[in-house]
Amino acid sequence: MIQIKFFASLRESIGTSSLNLEYAGENTVADVAHELVERGANWRLLEERDVLCAVNQTLCGKDAKINDGDEIAFFPPVTGG
Amino acid sequence: MISVQRDDFDHCEQYQALKEEADGDGAVVTFTGLVRDFNVQGSVSGIHIEHYPGMTEKSLMRICSEARKRWQLGQIRVIHRVGTIGPQEQIVFVGVTSKHRKSAFEACEFIIDYLKTSAPLWKQEGTSEGMKWVASKSSDQEAMDRWANTTNQS
């Protein structure tokens, strides 16, 4: 099982803050994003270039490797401070 | 000391704590960020900040570790508020102590620049058309990029 979280405007556009996926041997974050975009037009945002991602709460590139049990997050550029 | 919190903070208490913990350091530099009551589109009635519980704290800790690699620092305090915050209220605090002022000034600026581009925090502003997500600014990224080409000078 992998847990996927979405934040801020991305969470609003997709309409969910988190979901669980049965781990099916996906290699990278990009593989997971690619699977999710099948869910509908709004989900295509996940493949936009400025969307950031994290694996197990560490910022990473979309080519980051993933494993069963990982927590993956997708979010827009940050705007704190 | 890292804190991600809903409540406001007392700047004087934070300064006092840094001063007491400074242990021989000769410089304390603090930065406090406030909510502006205007932006490019007009007046702002307040903001709401969303965060990624767990990761936001980890990111702030990583930023402090990175600052310690570059400068010889004593104490670091970073507070970032989340939730609903009114105009002119405090949002963020960065306080740094060091032997000398240059390291303290630079480290304080580095921490806030780094926070603005890498800590998972997202701001919405209250406008006349309702709450609007704030777009990231290229000037924040440029401020961060300046540090990429600098190494420890202290």
GROMACS .gro file of N, CA and C in nm, chain B residues 11 45 105 113:
model
   12
   92HIS      N    1   0.748   3.832   2.026
   92HIS     CA    2   0.883   3.858   1.973
   92HIS      C    3   0.982   3.883   2.086
  126SER      N    4  -0.767   4.099   0.337
  126SER     CA    5  -0.837   4.100   0.465
  126SER      C    6  -0.778   4.001   0.565
  186PHE      N    7   2.367   3.781   1.051
  186PHE     CA    8   2.285   3.846   0.946
  186PHE      C    9   2.264   3.750   0.828
  194ASP      N   10   1.505   3.290   0.326
  194ASP     CA   11   1.503   3.268   0.181
  194ASP      C   12   1.477   3.121   0.149
   0.00000   0.00000   0.00000
